[in-house]
Amino acid sequence: MNDVNVERMYRYGAALGRDRWITWCWANGLTLLIISWFVSEKAADILLALAVACVAVAVLRAVYVSVQVHRGRASQLRNARGEQIARKADGLVSVAFFVVAVVLIVWNYVK
């Protein structure tokens, strides 16, 4: 039976959690999925295709990041200003996700 290398698994998880592409793609894919429930059928088809594309990009990026961690390469370093902007953008995406979800759910009940 193989032993699990906890330190190595932590490195994978930390690298995947820090990657902005993965975060943005998952958030956008889920937002598009929620929006697709409340629009017409033709618009929902387009939104679902975009959501699948976002999830596919997130999965491909996750594979890329995992390979980089496996090879022992350090992730790209960002300057302090870029990191600050990325944190603010992540916050805005999170807030927008919940706002869109609540607005669409309320709109569905009012309609």
Short mmCIF file of N, CA and C in Angstrom, two decimals, residues 47-100:
data_model
loop_
_atom_site.label_atom_id
_atom_site.label_comp_id
_atom_site.label_asym_id
_atom_site.label_seq_id
_atom_site.Cartn_x
_atom_site.Cartn_y
_atom_site.Cartn_z
N LEU A 47 -25.65 30.34 -23.14
CA LEU A 47 -25.04 30.48 -21.82
C LEU A 47 -24.46 29.16 -21.32
N LEU A 48 -25.15 28.06 -21.59
CA LEU A 48 -24.62 26.76 -21.17
C LEU A 48 -23.35 26.40 -21.93
N ALA A 49 -23.30 26.76 -23.21
CA ALA A 49 -22.08 26.52 -23.97
C ALA A 49 -20.92 27.34 -23.41
N LEU A 50 -21.19 28.58 -23.04
CA LEU A 50 -20.14 29.42 -22.44
C LEU A 50 -19.72 28.88 -21.06
N ALA A 51 -20.70 28.39 -20.29
CA ALA A 51 -20.39 27.83 -18.98
C ALA A 51 -19.51 26.59 -19.12
N VAL A 52 -19.82 25.74 -20.08
CA VAL A 52 -18.99 24.54 -20.31
C VAL A 52 -17.58 24.94 -20.75
N ALA A 53 -17.49 25.98 -21.58
CA ALA A 53 -16.18 26.45 -22.01
C ALA A 53 -15.38 26.98 -20.82
N CYS A 54 -16.03 27.70 -19.91
CA CYS A 54 -15.34 28.20 -18.72
C CYS A 54 -14.84 27.06 -17.84
N VAL A 55 -15.69 26.06 -17.64
CA VAL A 55 -15.29 24.91 -16.82
C VAL A 55 -14.16 24.14 -17.50
N ALA A 56 -14.21 24.02 -18.82
CA ALA A 56 -13.14 23.33 -19.55
C ALA A 56 -11.81 24.07 -19.40
N VAL A 57 -11.85 25.39 -19.47
CA VAL A 57 -10.62 26.18 -19.28
C VAL A 57 -10.10 25.99 -17.86
N ALA A 58 -11.00 25.95 -16.88
CA ALA A 58 -10.58 25.75 -15.49
C ALA A 58 -9.93 24.37 -15.31
N VAL A 59 -10.49 23.36 -15.93
CA VAL A 59 -9.92 22.01 -15.81
C VAL A 59 -8.55 21.95 -16.50
N LEU A 60 -8.45 22.52 -17.69
CA LEU A 60 -7.16 22.54 -18.39
C LEU A 60 -6.11 23.30 -17.59
N ARG A 61 -6.50 24.42 -17.01
CA ARG A 61 -5.57 25.20 -16.20
C ARG A 61 -5.16 24.42 -14.95
N ALA A 62 -6.09 23.69 -14.35
CA ALA A 62 -5.78 22.88 -13.17
C ALA A 62 -4.76 21.79 -13.52
N VAL A 63 -4.91 21.19 -14.70
CA VAL A 63 -3.94 20.19 -15.14
C VAL A 63 -2.57 20.84 -15.33
N TYR A 64 -2.54 22.01 -15.95
CA TYR A 64 -1.28 22.73 -16.18
C TYR A 64 -0.60 23.06 -14.85
N VAL A 65 -1.36 23.58 -13.89
CA VAL A 65 -0.79 23.94 -12.60
C VAL A 65 -0.29 22.69 -11.88
N SER A 66 -1.04 21.59 -11.96
CA SER A 66 -0.61 20.35 -11.32
C SER A 66 0.69 19.83 -11.92
N VAL A 67 0.83 19.93 -13.23
CA VAL A 67 2.08 19.49 -13.88
C VAL A 67 3.24 20.37 -13.44
N GLN A 68 3.01 21.67 -13.32
CA GLN A 68 4.07 22.58 -12.89
C GLN A 68 4.51 22.25 -11.46
N VAL A 69 3.56 21.95 -10.59
CA VAL A 69 3.90 21.58 -9.21
C VAL A 69 4.64 20.25 -9.20
N HIS A 70 4.20 19.32 -10.02
CA HIS A 70 4.86 18.01 -10.08
C HIS A 70 6.31 18.14 -10.54
N ARG A 71 6.56 19.04 -11.48
CA ARG A 71 7.92 19.26 -11.97
C ARG A 71 8.77 20.08 -11.01
N GLY A 72 8.14 20.65 -10.00
CA GLY A 72 8.89 21.42 -9.01
C GLY A 72 9.14 22.85 -9.40
N ARG A 73 8.44 23.32 -10.41
CA ARG A 73 8.62 24.70 -10.84
C ARG A 73 7.79 25.62 -9.97
N ALA A 74 8.37 26.73 -9.61
CA ALA A 74 7.65 27.71 -8.79
C ALA A 74 6.63 28.43 -9.66
N SER A 75 5.53 28.80 -9.05
CA SER A 75 4.53 29.55 -9.80
C SER A 75 5.05 30.94 -10.10
N GLN A 76 4.46 31.56 -11.08
CA GLN A 76 4.91 32.89 -11.48
C GLN A 76 4.66 33.88 -10.35
N LEU A 77 5.67 34.67 -10.07
CA LEU A 77 5.54 35.66 -9.01
C LEU A 77 4.88 36.92 -9.57
N ARG A 78 4.06 37.52 -8.75
CA ARG A 78 3.41 38.76 -9.14
C ARG A 78 3.95 39.88 -8.28
N ASN A 79 3.86 41.08 -8.80
CA ASN A 79 4.25 42.21 -7.98
C ASN A 79 3.12 42.52 -7.01
N ALA A 80 3.39 43.37 -6.05
CA ALA A 80 2.42 43.65 -5.00
C ALA A 80 1.17 44.32 -5.56
N ARG A 81 1.34 45.21 -6.53
CA ARG A 81 0.18 45.90 -7.11
C ARG A 81 -0.72 44.91 -7.86
N GLY A 82 -0.13 44.01 -8.63
CA GLY A 82 -0.91 43.01 -9.35
C GLY A 82 -1.64 42.08 -8.40
N GLU A 83 -1.02 41.72 -7.30
CA GLU A 83 -1.67 40.86 -6.32
C GLU A 83 -2.85 41.58 -5.65
N GLN A 84 -2.68 42.86 -5.38
CA GLN A 84 -3.75 43.64 -4.78
C GLN A 84 -4.95 43.74 -5.73
N ILE A 85 -4.68 43.99 -7.00
CA ILE A 85 -5.75 44.08 -7.99
C ILE A 85 -6.45 42.74 -8.14
N ALA A 86 -5.68 41.66 -8.14
CA ALA A 86 -6.27 40.32 -8.26
C ALA A 86 -7.17 40.01 -7.08
N ARG A 87 -6.78 40.39 -5.86
CA ARG A 87 -7.62 40.15 -4.70
C ARG A 87 -8.93 40.93 -4.79
N LYS A 88 -8.83 42.19 -5.22
CA LYS A 88 -10.05 42.99 -5.37
C LYS A 88 -10.96 42.40 -6.44
N ALA A 89 -10.39 41.96 -7.53
CA ALA A 89 -11.19 41.36 -8.60
C ALA A 89 -11.85 40.08 -8.13
N ASP A 90 -11.14 39.27 -7.34
CA ASP A 90 -11.74 38.05 -6.80
C ASP A 90 -12.92 38.38 -5.88
N GLY A 91 -12.77 39.42 -5.09
CA GLY A 91 -13.85 39.85 -4.22
C GLY A 91 -15.06 40.31 -5.01
N LEU A 92 -14.81 41.07 -6.07
CA LEU A 92 -15.91 41.53 -6.92
C LEU A 92 -16.62 40.38 -7.61
N VAL A 93 -15.87 39.39 -8.07
CA VAL A 93 -16.48 38.23 -8.71
C VAL A 93 -17.34 37.46 -7.71
N SER A 94 -16.87 37.31 -6.50
CA SER A 94 -17.65 36.60 -5.48
C SER A 94 -18.93 37.33 -5.16
N VAL A 95 -18.85 38.65 -4.98
CA VAL A 95 -20.04 39.44 -4.68
C VAL A 95 -21.01 39.40 -5.86
N ALA A 96 -20.48 39.55 -7.08
CA ALA A 96 -21.33 39.54 -8.27
C ALA A 96 -22.05 38.20 -8.42
N PHE A 97 -21.37 37.11 -8.09
CA PHE A 97 -21.99 35.79 -8.18
C PHE A 97 -23.24 35.71 -7.32
N PHE A 98 -23.13 36.13 -6.08
CA PHE A 98 -24.27 36.06 -5.17
C PHE A 98 -25.35 37.08 -5.50
N VAL A 99 -24.96 38.26 -5.94
CA VAL A 99 -25.94 39.27 -6.32
C VAL A 99 -26.76 38.80 -7.52
N VAL A 100 -26.09 38.27 -8.53
CA VAL A 100 -26.79 37.76 -9.71
C VAL A 100 -27.72 36.62 -9.31
#
